Coordinates of C-alpha atoms and ligand atoms in Angstrom, one line a residue:
M1 CA 12.6 18.0 26.1
A2 CA 10.7 19.5 23.1
R3 CA 7.4 18.4 21.7
L4 CA 7.5 18.3 17.9
V5 CA 4.3 18.0 15.8
I6 CA 3.9 17.3 12.1
D7 CA 0.2 17.7 11.1
P8 CA -0.8 16.9 8.5
V9 CA 1.9 14.6 7.3
T10 CA 1.8 14.9 3.5
R11 CA 2.7 12.5 0.7
I12 CA 0.7 9.7 2.3
G13 CA -2.9 8.5 2.0
G14 CA -5.4 10.1 4.4
H15 CA -4.8 12.4 7.4
L16 CA -2.0 11.5 9.8
R17 CA -0.6 13.6 12.7
I18 CA 2.7 12.6 14.3
E19 CA 3.8 14.0 17.6
T20 CA 7.2 13.3 19.0
S21 CA 9.2 14.1 22.1
V22 CA 12.7 15.2 21.1
S23 CA 15.7 15.3 23.4
S24 CA 19.4 15.7 22.6
G25 CA 18.8 15.5 18.8
Q26 CA 16.8 12.3 19.0
V27 CA 13.2 11.2 19.1
T28 CA 12.5 9.7 22.5
D29 CA 8.8 9.0 22.2
A30 CA 6.1 9.2 19.5
W31 CA 2.3 9.3 19.1
S32 CA 0.6 8.4 15.8
S33 CA -2.9 9.9 15.4
G34 CA -5.3 9.3 12.6
T35 CA -7.2 12.7 12.5
M36 CA -10.0 11.8 10.1
F37 CA -13.0 9.5 10.8
R38 CA -14.7 8.0 7.8
G39 CA -17.0 5.2 9.0
I40 CA -17.1 3.0 5.8
E41 CA -17.8 0.1 8.1
L42 CA -21.1 1.8 9.1
V43 CA -21.9 2.7 5.5
L44 CA -21.7 -1.0 4.7
R45 CA -24.5 -2.0 7.1
G46 CA -27.8 -2.9 5.5
R47 CA -26.3 -3.3 2.0
D48 CA -26.8 -6.2 -0.4
P49 CA -23.7 -8.4 0.3
R50 CA -23.2 -8.7 -3.5
D51 CA -22.8 -4.9 -3.6
A52 CA -20.6 -4.6 -0.5
W53 CA -17.4 -4.5 -2.5
V54 CA -18.4 -1.4 -4.3
F55 CA -18.7 0.5 -1.0
A56 CA -15.6 -1.2 0.6
A57 CA -13.5 -0.1 -2.4
R58 CA -14.3 3.5 -1.5
T59 CA -12.3 3.0 1.7
C60 CA -9.5 4.5 -0.3
G61 CA -8.7 5.8 -3.8
M62 CA -5.3 4.2 -3.7
C63 CA -6.0 0.9 -2.0
T64 CA -9.4 0.6 -3.7
G65 CA -8.8 -2.9 -5.3
V66 CA -7.4 -4.2 -2.1
H67 CA -10.7 -3.6 -0.3
A68 CA -12.9 -4.6 -3.2
L69 CA -11.0 -8.0 -3.2
G70 CA -11.1 -8.2 0.6
S71 CA -14.9 -7.7 0.5
V72 CA -15.8 -10.2 -2.3
R73 CA -13.6 -12.8 -0.6
A74 CA -15.3 -12.2 2.8
V75 CA -18.8 -12.6 1.2
E76 CA -17.6 -15.7 -0.7
N77 CA -16.3 -17.1 2.6
A78 CA -19.7 -16.4 4.3
L79 CA -21.6 -18.1 1.4
R80 CA -19.1 -20.9 0.9
I81 CA -18.4 -20.0 -2.7
S82 CA -15.2 -21.1 -4.6
I83 CA -14.1 -19.1 -7.5
P84 CA -13.0 -20.5 -11.0
R85 CA -9.3 -20.6 -12.0
N86 CA -9.7 -17.9 -14.5
A87 CA -11.0 -15.5 -11.8
R88 CA -8.1 -16.3 -9.5
L89 CA -5.6 -15.5 -12.3
I90 CA -7.4 -12.3 -13.3
R91 CA -7.5 -11.2 -9.7
N92 CA -3.8 -12.0 -9.3
L93 CA -3.0 -9.9 -12.4
L94 CA -5.2 -7.0 -11.2
A95 CA -4.0 -7.0 -7.6
G96 CA -0.4 -7.6 -8.7
T97 CA -0.3 -4.6 -11.1
G98 CA -1.9 -2.6 -8.2
F99 CA 1.1 -3.6 -6.0
V100 CA 3.6 -2.7 -8.6
Q101 CA 2.1 0.7 -9.4
D102 CA 1.7 1.5 -5.7
H103 CA 5.2 0.6 -4.7
V104 CA 6.9 2.5 -7.6
V105 CA 4.7 5.6 -7.2
Q106 CA 5.3 5.4 -3.4
F107 CA 9.1 5.5 -4.1
Y108 CA 9.1 8.4 -6.6
Q109 CA 6.1 10.5 -5.9
L110 CA 5.6 10.0 -2.1
Q111 CA 9.0 9.2 -0.7
S112 CA 11.9 10.3 -2.9
F113 CA 12.0 13.9 -1.8
D114 CA 12.9 12.8 1.7
W115 CA 16.2 11.7 0.1
V116 CA 16.5 13.8 -3.1
D117 CA 17.2 17.6 -2.9
V118 CA 15.2 18.9 -5.9
V119 CA 16.8 22.4 -5.7
A120 CA 20.3 20.9 -5.6
A121 CA 19.5 19.2 -8.9
L122 CA 19.7 22.6 -10.5
E123 CA 23.4 22.6 -9.8
A124 CA 24.0 19.3 -11.5
D125 CA 26.2 18.9 -14.6
P126 CA 23.9 17.1 -17.2
A127 CA 27.0 15.3 -18.6
A128 CA 27.8 13.9 -15.2
T129 CA 24.2 12.8 -14.8
A130 CA 24.2 11.1 -18.2
A131 CA 27.5 9.3 -17.3
L132 CA 25.9 8.2 -14.0
A133 CA 22.8 6.9 -15.8
K134 CA 24.9 4.8 -18.1
T135 CA 26.6 3.1 -15.1
Q136 CA 23.1 2.1 -13.8
S137 CA 21.5 0.4 -16.8
D138 CA 20.8 0.4 -20.5
H139 CA 17.8 2.7 -20.1
P140 CA 17.6 4.7 -23.3
L141 CA 16.8 8.0 -21.7
A142 CA 20.4 8.7 -20.6
T143 CA 21.7 11.5 -22.9
V144 CA 23.2 14.8 -21.9
E145 CA 20.5 16.6 -23.9
Y146 CA 17.8 14.7 -22.1
F147 CA 19.0 15.7 -18.6
R148 CA 19.7 19.2 -19.7
G149 CA 16.0 19.3 -20.8
V150 CA 14.8 18.1 -17.4
Q151 CA 17.0 20.6 -15.7
S152 CA 15.6 23.4 -17.9
R153 CA 12.0 22.5 -16.9
L154 CA 13.0 22.5 -13.3
Q155 CA 14.9 25.8 -13.7
A156 CA 11.8 27.4 -15.3
L157 CA 9.6 26.2 -12.4
H158 CA 12.1 27.5 -9.8
A159 CA 12.6 30.9 -11.6
S160 CA 8.8 31.4 -11.6
G161 CA 9.0 31.4 -7.7
Q162 CA 6.3 28.7 -7.8
L163 CA 7.8 25.3 -7.2
G164 CA 4.2 23.9 -7.2
L165 CA 4.4 20.4 -6.1
F166 CA 7.9 20.9 -4.9
A167 CA 7.1 23.9 -2.7
Q168 CA 7.8 23.8 1.0
G169 CA 10.3 21.0 0.8
Y170 CA 13.3 21.1 3.2
W171 CA 15.7 21.9 0.3
G172 CA 19.3 22.4 1.4
H173 CA 18.7 20.4 4.6
P174 CA 22.1 19.0 5.9
A175 CA 20.7 15.4 5.9
Y176 CA 20.5 15.3 2.1
A177 CA 23.5 13.2 1.0
L178 CA 23.2 12.7 -2.8
T179 CA 25.4 14.4 -5.3
P180 CA 23.7 17.0 -7.6
A181 CA 24.0 14.5 -10.5
Q182 CA 22.2 11.8 -8.4
D183 CA 19.6 14.4 -7.5
L184 CA 19.0 15.3 -11.1
L185 CA 18.8 11.6 -12.2
L186 CA 16.1 10.8 -9.6
V187 CA 14.1 14.0 -10.4
A188 CA 14.2 12.9 -14.1
H189 CA 12.9 9.5 -13.1
Y190 CA 10.2 11.1 -10.9
F191 CA 8.7 12.5 -14.1
E192 CA 9.3 9.3 -16.1
A193 CA 7.5 7.2 -13.4
L194 CA 4.4 9.4 -13.9
D195 CA 4.3 8.5 -17.6
W196 CA 5.2 4.8 -17.0
Q197 CA 2.4 4.3 -14.5
R198 CA -0.2 5.5 -17.0
T199 CA 0.9 2.7 -19.3
L200 CA 0.9 0.1 -16.5
M201 CA -2.6 1.0 -15.5
R202 CA -3.9 0.1 -18.9
I203 CA -3.9 -3.5 -17.5
H204 CA -6.5 -2.2 -15.0
T205 CA -8.6 -0.6 -17.6
L206 CA -8.5 -3.8 -19.7
L207 CA -9.2 -6.2 -16.8
G208 CA -11.1 -3.8 -14.5
G209 CA -12.9 -1.6 -17.0
I210 CA -11.6 1.6 -15.3
S211 CA -8.9 2.8 -13.0
P212 CA -9.0 3.5 -10.2
H213 CA -12.0 1.7 -8.7
A214 CA -12.0 -1.3 -11.0
A215 CA -15.6 -2.2 -11.9
T216 CA -15.3 -5.9 -12.6
F217 CA -15.2 -7.5 -9.2
L218 CA -18.0 -10.0 -8.6
V219 CA -19.0 -12.2 -5.6
G220 CA -18.1 -15.6 -7.1
G221 CA -15.4 -14.5 -9.6
M222 CA -14.8 -11.6 -12.0
A223 CA -17.1 -9.9 -14.5
V224 CA -14.6 -10.2 -17.3
V225 CA -16.2 -12.2 -20.1
P226 CA -14.2 -14.2 -22.6
P227 CA -15.1 -13.8 -26.3
W228 CA -17.2 -16.6 -27.7
G229 CA -15.1 -19.7 -28.2
G230 CA -12.2 -18.4 -26.2
P231 CA -9.3 -16.2 -27.3
A232 CA -8.2 -18.5 -30.2
R233 CA -11.4 -18.2 -32.1
A234 CA -11.4 -14.4 -31.9
S235 CA -8.0 -14.3 -33.4
S236 CA -8.6 -10.8 -34.8
G237 CA -9.2 -9.8 -31.2
E238 CA -12.7 -8.8 -32.1
H239 CA -15.9 -10.1 -30.5
P240 CA -18.4 -11.2 -33.1
Q241 CA -20.6 -8.3 -32.1
Q242 CA -17.7 -6.0 -31.6
V243 CA -18.5 -2.4 -32.2
D244 CA -15.9 0.1 -33.2
R245 CA -14.0 1.0 -30.1
K246 CA -10.4 1.6 -29.0
S247 CA -9.9 -1.2 -26.5
P248 CA -10.1 -5.0 -27.3
D249 CA -11.9 -7.4 -25.1
A250 CA -9.4 -8.1 -22.3
L251 CA -9.6 -11.9 -22.8
S252 CA -9.4 -11.8 -26.6
A253 CA -6.1 -12.7 -28.3
T254 CA -5.5 -9.0 -28.9
G255 CA -6.4 -8.1 -25.3
L256 CA -4.1 -10.7 -23.8
K257 CA -1.3 -9.7 -26.1
D258 CA -1.7 -6.1 -25.1
I259 CA -1.5 -7.1 -21.4
G260 CA 1.7 -9.1 -22.2
D261 CA 3.2 -6.1 -24.0
I262 CA 2.5 -3.8 -21.0
I263 CA 4.1 -6.4 -18.7
D264 CA 7.2 -6.2 -20.8
I265 CA 7.3 -2.4 -20.7
T266 CA 6.8 -2.6 -16.9
R267 CA 9.6 -5.1 -16.5
R268 CA 12.0 -2.9 -18.5
F269 CA 11.2 0.1 -16.4
V270 CA 11.6 -1.8 -13.1
D271 CA 14.9 -3.4 -14.2
Q272 CA 16.4 -0.3 -15.9
V273 CA 15.1 2.6 -13.7
Y274 CA 13.3 1.7 -10.4
A275 CA 15.4 -1.1 -9.0
P276 CA 18.7 0.6 -9.8
D277 CA 17.4 3.9 -8.2
V278 CA 16.5 2.1 -5.0
A279 CA 19.9 0.5 -4.9
L280 CA 21.5 3.9 -5.5
L281 CA 19.6 5.3 -2.6
A282 CA 20.6 2.4 -0.4
R283 CA 24.3 2.9 -1.1
A284 CA 24.0 6.6 -0.4
Y285 CA 22.3 6.3 2.9
P286 CA 23.7 3.1 4.5
E287 CA 23.2 4.4 8.1
W288 CA 19.4 4.3 7.6
A289 CA 19.5 0.5 7.6
A290 CA 20.1 0.8 11.4
I291 CA 17.4 3.5 12.0
G292 CA 13.7 2.9 12.3
R293 CA 13.9 -0.6 13.7
G294 CA 10.7 -1.6 15.6
R295 CA 9.9 -4.4 17.9
A296 CA 10.5 -7.0 15.2
N297 CA 7.1 -8.7 15.3
F298 CA 6.0 -9.3 11.7
L299 CA 2.7 -10.5 10.3
S300 CA 1.6 -11.6 6.8
Y301 CA -1.8 -13.0 5.8
G302 CA -0.5 -14.4 2.5
E303 CA -1.4 -13.2 -1.0
F304 CA -1.5 -14.1 -4.6
P305 CA -2.9 -17.7 -4.4
E306 CA -0.9 -20.0 -6.7
N307 CA -3.4 -22.9 -6.7
D308 CA -7.2 -23.3 -6.8
A309 CA -7.3 -24.7 -3.3
G310 CA -6.1 -21.3 -2.0
D311 CA -3.5 -22.7 0.3
A312 CA -0.3 -21.7 -1.5
W313 CA 0.7 -18.1 -2.0
L314 CA 3.5 -16.2 -3.8
M315 CA 3.8 -14.3 -0.6
P316 CA 3.3 -16.7 2.3
A317 CA 1.2 -16.3 5.4
G318 CA 2.7 -16.4 8.9
R319 CA 4.3 -14.4 11.6
V320 CA 7.7 -13.9 13.0
M321 CA 8.0 -12.9 16.7
D322 CA 10.9 -11.0 18.4
G323 CA 13.0 -11.1 15.2
D324 CA 13.4 -14.8 15.3
L325 CA 13.9 -15.5 11.6
T326 CA 14.5 -19.2 12.2
R327 CA 10.8 -20.0 12.1
A328 CA 7.5 -18.6 10.8
L329 CA 4.6 -19.3 13.0
P330 CA 1.1 -20.1 11.6
I331 CA -1.6 -17.6 11.8
D332 CA -5.4 -17.5 11.6
E333 CA -8.1 -15.0 12.0
S334 CA -8.9 -15.9 15.6
G335 CA -5.6 -14.3 16.6
V336 CA -6.7 -10.8 15.6
A337 CA -8.4 -8.4 18.0
E338 CA -8.6 -4.6 18.5
A339 CA -8.5 -2.3 21.5
V340 CA -10.0 1.2 21.6
V341 CA -8.6 2.3 24.9
H342 CA -6.6 5.2 23.3
S343 CA -8.9 5.8 20.4
W344 CA -12.0 8.0 20.0
Y345 CA -14.5 5.2 20.2
A346 CA -17.1 4.2 22.7
I347 CA -17.5 0.5 23.6
A348 CA -19.6 -1.5 26.0
G349 CA -17.4 -3.0 28.6
D350 CA -13.7 -2.6 29.3
P351 CA -12.1 -0.3 26.6
A352 CA -8.7 -1.9 27.3
A353 CA -10.0 -5.3 26.4
L354 CA -9.2 -6.8 23.0
T355 CA -12.3 -7.4 20.8
P356 CA -12.2 -9.8 17.9
P357 CA -13.3 -8.0 14.7
A358 CA -16.3 -10.4 14.3
Q359 CA -17.7 -8.9 17.4
G360 CA -16.2 -5.4 16.7
E361 CA -18.2 -2.1 16.8
T362 CA -17.6 1.3 15.3
V363 CA -19.1 3.9 17.7
P364 CA -17.3 7.2 17.2
A365 CA -16.9 9.3 20.3
Y366 CA -14.5 12.2 20.1
A367 CA -13.1 12.8 23.6
G368 CA -10.8 15.8 23.5
P369 CA -8.3 17.4 23.8
A370 CA -10.0 20.8 23.4
L371 CA -10.0 22.3 19.9
P372 CA -8.3 23.8 18.1
L373 CA -5.8 21.0 18.7
T374 CA -2.3 22.2 19.6
T375 CA -0.9 19.1 21.3
L376 CA -2.1 15.6 22.2
E377 CA 0.2 15.7 25.2
G378 CA -1.6 14.2 28.2
A379 CA -4.5 13.0 26.1
D380 CA -5.5 9.5 27.0
R381 CA -7.3 9.0 23.7
Y382 CA -5.5 10.4 20.7
S383 CA -6.5 8.7 17.4
W384 CA -9.3 7.6 15.2
I385 CA -7.2 4.5 14.5
K386 CA -7.9 1.5 16.6
A387 CA -5.1 -0.7 18.1
P388 CA -5.1 -4.2 16.5
R389 CA -3.1 -6.8 18.1
Y390 CA -2.2 -10.4 17.2
Q391 CA -2.6 -12.6 20.3
D392 CA -1.9 -9.5 22.4
D393 CA 1.2 -8.3 20.4
A394 CA 1.6 -5.2 18.3
M395 CA 2.7 -6.3 14.8
E396 CA 4.4 -4.7 11.8
V397 CA 2.8 -5.5 8.5
G398 CA 3.9 -4.5 4.9
P399 CA 6.6 -5.4 2.4
A400 CA 9.4 -6.0 4.9
A401 CA 7.1 -8.1 7.2
R402 CA 6.0 -10.2 4.2
L403 CA 9.5 -10.8 3.0
L404 CA 10.8 -11.7 6.5
V405 CA 7.9 -14.1 7.0
G406 CA 8.6 -15.7 3.6
Y407 CA 12.3 -15.8 4.5
A408 CA 11.6 -17.5 7.9
G409 CA 9.2 -19.9 6.3
G410 CA 12.1 -21.0 4.0
T411 CA 10.8 -20.6 0.5
G412 CA 13.8 -20.8 -1.8
D413 CA 13.3 -18.0 -4.3
L414 CA 12.2 -15.6 -1.6
R415 CA 15.1 -16.5 0.6
S416 CA 17.6 -15.7 -2.2
R417 CA 15.8 -12.4 -3.0
V418 CA 16.0 -11.5 0.7
D419 CA 19.6 -12.4 0.9
A420 CA 20.4 -10.2 -2.0
A421 CA 18.5 -7.3 -0.4
A422 CA 20.2 -7.9 2.9
A423 CA 23.6 -7.6 1.1
L424 CA 22.6 -4.1 -0.1
L425 CA 21.6 -3.3 3.5
G426 CA 24.9 -4.3 5.1
G427 CA 24.3 -8.1 5.5
E428 CA 21.5 -9.1 7.8
P429 CA 17.9 -9.8 6.6
A430 CA 16.6 -8.2 9.8
A431 CA 17.7 -4.9 8.3
L432 CA 14.7 -5.1 5.9
A433 CA 12.6 -3.8 8.9
S434 CA 14.4 -0.5 9.0
T435 CA 13.7 2.9 7.4
L436 CA 15.9 2.1 4.4
G437 CA 15.0 -1.6 4.5
R438 CA 11.3 -1.0 4.1
T439 CA 12.0 1.0 1.0
V440 CA 14.3 -1.7 -0.4
A441 CA 11.6 -4.3 0.5
R442 CA 9.2 -2.7 -1.9
S443 CA 11.7 -3.0 -4.7
V444 CA 12.2 -6.7 -3.9
E445 CA 8.4 -7.3 -4.1
V446 CA 8.1 -5.4 -7.4
Q447 CA 10.8 -7.5 -9.0
L448 CA 9.2 -10.7 -7.6
L449 CA 5.8 -9.8 -9.0
V450 CA 7.0 -8.7 -12.5
S451 CA 8.7 -12.1 -12.6
R452 CA 5.4 -13.8 -12.0
F453 CA 3.0 -11.8 -14.3
T454 CA 3.9 -13.5 -17.6
D455 CA 3.4 -16.9 -16.1
W456 CA 0.0 -15.9 -14.7
L457 CA -0.9 -14.5 -18.1
R458 CA 0.2 -17.8 -19.8
Q459 CA -1.8 -19.9 -17.4
L460 CA -4.9 -17.8 -18.1
E461 CA -4.4 -18.0 -21.8
A462 CA -3.8 -21.8 -21.7
N463 CA -6.8 -22.3 -19.4
L464 CA -9.1 -20.3 -21.8
A465 CA -7.6 -22.2 -24.8
S466 CA -8.5 -25.5 -23.1
G467 CA -12.1 -24.5 -23.3
D468 CA -12.6 -23.5 -19.6
L469 CA -14.3 -20.2 -20.1
A470 CA -15.8 -19.9 -16.5
V471 CA -15.1 -16.6 -14.8
A472 CA -17.6 -16.8 -12.0
D473 CA -19.6 -19.2 -9.9
V474 CA -23.0 -17.7 -9.8
T475 CA -24.9 -20.6 -8.3
K476 CA -25.4 -18.6 -5.1
W477 CA -26.3 -15.4 -6.9
D478 CA -30.0 -15.7 -5.9
P479 CA -30.3 -14.5 -2.2
G480 CA -33.1 -17.1 -1.9
S481 CA -30.4 -19.8 -1.9
W482 CA -28.6 -18.2 1.2
P483 CA -29.0 -19.3 4.8
S484 CA -30.9 -16.9 7.0
S485 CA -27.7 -15.9 8.6
A486 CA -24.0 -16.3 7.7
S487 CA -20.7 -14.8 8.6
G488 CA -17.4 -14.7 6.8
H489 CA -14.0 -13.1 6.7
S490 CA -11.0 -12.6 4.4
L491 CA -7.4 -12.3 5.2
G492 CA -5.2 -10.9 2.4
E493 CA -2.4 -8.5 1.6
G494 CA -2.4 -5.1 0.0
P495 CA 0.7 -3.1 -0.9
R496 CA 0.8 -1.7 2.6
G497 CA 0.3 -5.0 4.4
A498 CA -2.2 -7.3 6.0
V499 CA -5.9 -6.5 5.3
G500 CA -8.8 -8.3 7.0
H501 CA -12.5 -8.0 6.3
W502 CA -15.0 -9.5 8.7
M503 CA -18.8 -9.4 7.9
S504 CA -22.0 -11.1 8.7
I505 CA -25.3 -11.4 6.8
A506 CA -28.7 -11.4 8.3
D507 CA -32.0 -11.3 6.3
R508 CA -30.0 -11.1 3.0
Q509 CA -28.3 -7.9 4.1
V510 CA -25.0 -6.9 5.5
D511 CA -25.5 -7.0 9.3
T512 CA -22.0 -6.2 10.7
Y513 CA -18.8 -5.2 8.9
Q514 CA -15.3 -4.6 10.3
I515 CA -12.1 -3.8 8.4
V516 CA -8.7 -4.0 10.0
D517 CA -6.4 -2.5 7.4
A518 CA -2.6 -2.6 7.0
S519 CA -2.2 1.0 8.2
T520 CA -4.5 0.2 11.2
W521 CA -1.7 -2.2 12.3
N522 CA 1.3 0.1 11.4
A523 CA -0.1 3.4 12.6
S524 CA -1.8 2.0 15.6
P525 CA -1.9 3.9 18.8
R526 CA -0.9 2.4 22.2
D527 CA -2.9 -0.6 23.6
G528 CA -4.3 -1.3 27.0
Q529 CA -0.8 -2.2 28.2
G530 CA 0.6 1.1 27.0
R531 CA 2.6 -0.6 24.2
R532 CA 3.2 1.5 21.1
G533 CA 2.2 0.6 17.6
A534 CA 4.8 -0.3 14.9
L535 CA 5.3 3.2 13.5
E536 CA 5.4 4.8 17.0
E537 CA 8.0 2.2 18.0
A538 CA 10.1 2.7 14.9
L539 CA 10.2 6.5 15.4
V540 CA 11.9 6.2 18.8
G541 CA 15.6 6.8 18.3
T542 CA 15.3 8.7 15.0
P543 CA 18.1 11.3 14.9
L544 CA 17.2 14.9 14.1
S545 CA 19.8 17.4 12.8
D546 CA 17.4 20.3 12.6
P547 CA 14.2 20.2 14.8
D548 CA 12.7 23.0 12.8
R549 CA 12.8 20.9 9.7
P550 CA 12.1 17.3 10.8
L551 CA 13.2 15.6 7.6
E552 CA 14.4 12.5 9.4
I553 CA 11.0 11.9 11.0
L554 CA 9.4 12.0 7.6
R555 CA 11.8 9.4 6.3
T556 CA 10.7 6.9 8.9
V557 CA 7.0 7.7 8.6
H558 CA 7.1 7.5 4.7
A559 CA 9.0 4.2 4.8
F560 CA 5.8 2.7 6.2
D561 CA 3.8 4.1 3.3
P562 CA 0.9 4.9 5.7
C563 CA -2.7 5.2 4.4
T564 CA -4.8 6.5 7.2
A565 CA -7.9 6.8 4.9
C566 CA -7.7 3.0 5.0
A567 CA -6.7 2.8 8.6
V568 CA -9.8 4.7 9.9
H569 CA -12.1 3.9 7.1
A570 CA -18.2 9.7 8.3
Y571 CA -17.1 12.7 7.6
D572 CA -18.7 15.9 8.9
P573 CA -20.7 17.4 6.1
T574 CA -20.3 20.9 7.6
D575 CA -17.3 23.0 6.7
R576 CA -15.6 22.3 10.0
G577 CA -13.5 19.6 8.4
P578 CA -12.8 16.2 9.8
I579 CA -15.1 15.7 12.8
G580 CA -14.2 18.2 15.4
I581 CA -10.6 18.7 14.3
R582 CA -8.9 21.5 12.5
V583 CA -5.6 20.8 11.1
S584 CA -2.9 23.3 10.4
P585 CA -0.5 22.6 7.6
G586 CA 3.1 21.7 8.5
G587 CA 5.9 19.7 7.2
A588 CA 6.9 19.2 3.6
R589 CA 4.5 18.5 0.8
Ligands
LIG1 NI1 -5.5 3.3 1.4
LIG2 MG1 -11.7 -0.9 11.3

C-alpha cells in the first residue's frame, strides 16, 4: 500500500493537503487537512456588531459576500431586526450573481483542466472545432478563424516554453478522454469565461459599490439608496445632485436597466456556452457519475428568501439521510455541533464531544507531526478544520446536496430540473452526488438562478415604483437601544454549501463568534467515532491510472470546490508561513 500526498492542492480557495492510501490502482483511505489557520473568529471578538460583517467578509476573497451576509443576518437575528423588501431583493441579486460567477469560474478556471488536455488542443483542427461549436448552440464565436486564433495564442505560449498558468498540468495523461476539437473548444471558452465574468460583476459594482468585498451591507438592510422619488422620477438615470461619473445610481432607471442588460448577457453565456460545455463533459466522462459517491447524507440551510417572512426559499432548507430521496427532514441550528478530536485545537473537557457553535471556542494548539511535514500517517490530529456534524452525522453540503434536498422536498420546478440532470448522468438523481454529478449540479443551479434574476429585478423595480423606498430598518442602529446581552445566528447558503454564523453581544460588543463554513463540512476530518468527512469518504474508491500523476484524485477534490480559507477562517507574521507548517508544491496548478 502506498501513501500518496498532494500538498498543496491548487485551483481551490485556501490551503488544502490531501493524503491517500492507494492499493491496486485505487484509493483505499483518505485524510483531508486544512494546513492554514486564520482565526477570523478571534479577530471578530470585541468589535462593534454593526462592523462585524466587514471583518467576516475577509474570511475569504471568493466567498466574501457569503460571510458578509451571514454576519449581518446573525446580528439582525440577535437584535430582532427585520429587513425591508427592497433589501431582501437587493441581497438576492447580489448573492445570486455571486453564485453564478463562482460556479462558472469554478468550472472553467478551477476545474476544467482535470478533464481538458490543454496541450492536446494544439493538435485540434479548427474547422472541426467550429463544426462542433455549431452543434452546441448559436453562440456567435464559432468560426474557423476564431478557433485558429485561440490555437495560435496557445501555440505561442507553448513555444515560449512557459505555459504560465498552464504549467505543471498532467498533459498527456491517459485519463483525458476528450477529442482535440473538444479540448480546443473548452480552452477557447476558458478565455471567454474570464471576459464574461468581468461583465457579470458589474452587477456587484452597481449594487455593492465594489467587487470583490461589496461595501453596501448594513445591519438592518442594504446601504444602496434609491434616487429621490424612486426610479421613475429620475428617468434620465441621474440623481438631482448627480455629478459627472461613469456609473448611474444602482436604483435609478438607468441603473436598473443596466442590471437587466447584464442579466441578459449572463443568460446568453450560460445557455450558449457554459451549460452546453458541462453537458459535453458529462457525455464524455459517463463513468464519473458512479465515482466519488459519499455517505449520502445531504444538508441545506435554504437560501434566496422568496418572501418577507423569510420562510420560503428558492433553494429549500432540509436534510436527506442515507440517500433516502423520498423525504426531506426539517433542520434547525440546534442540530449543528463540532468536534475537534482530530483537529489542532485545545478544548476544555472531552475533545471527542460535539460542541454547539454557540458554545464553541477557537483555541489553536498545533500538535505535530514533527516539521517539516512529510506525512500525516499515524497523526491523531491532522487538520486546522474542525469536524461539524448534524445530530452526530457527517453531512455533504453544496450544490448537489441542495438540489437533492429540494428534490426530496418535492418542489415542482426543482424536481424537473433534477430529473433532467439525472438523465444526463445515467438516470438516477442520486448520481448528482458523484464527482461528475457535483459538476453538473452547479450548472443546474446557475440555470435556476438566471431564470429568477429578471423576476427579482422586476419585483424591486415595482416595489420602488409603488413608493416603498425603504432599504434598511435603522431603528436599532443606536447601541443604547440594545439589550445588555444578546445572541443570534444565521443559517444560509453560499456557492459551496451551508454556512452558519453564531455570535453573541455583551456590553455592545461582539463577545463570541463562530463560523461553520460549507468547506468545514465537506473537508472535515474524522470525528470522535472515527467517521470520515464528506470529501474523505468520497475519495475512497477513486481509481488511479498513474499514481505519479494523481489526476483522478484532483477530479474528486475539485468537484467539491473546496475553500479551506473559509473552512478554517491567524496567520504567523514571521516568514515561516502558515503556523508551523511548511508546504512543498505538488500536483497540478
Ligand atoms: Ni471561501
Ligand atoms: Mg469555525
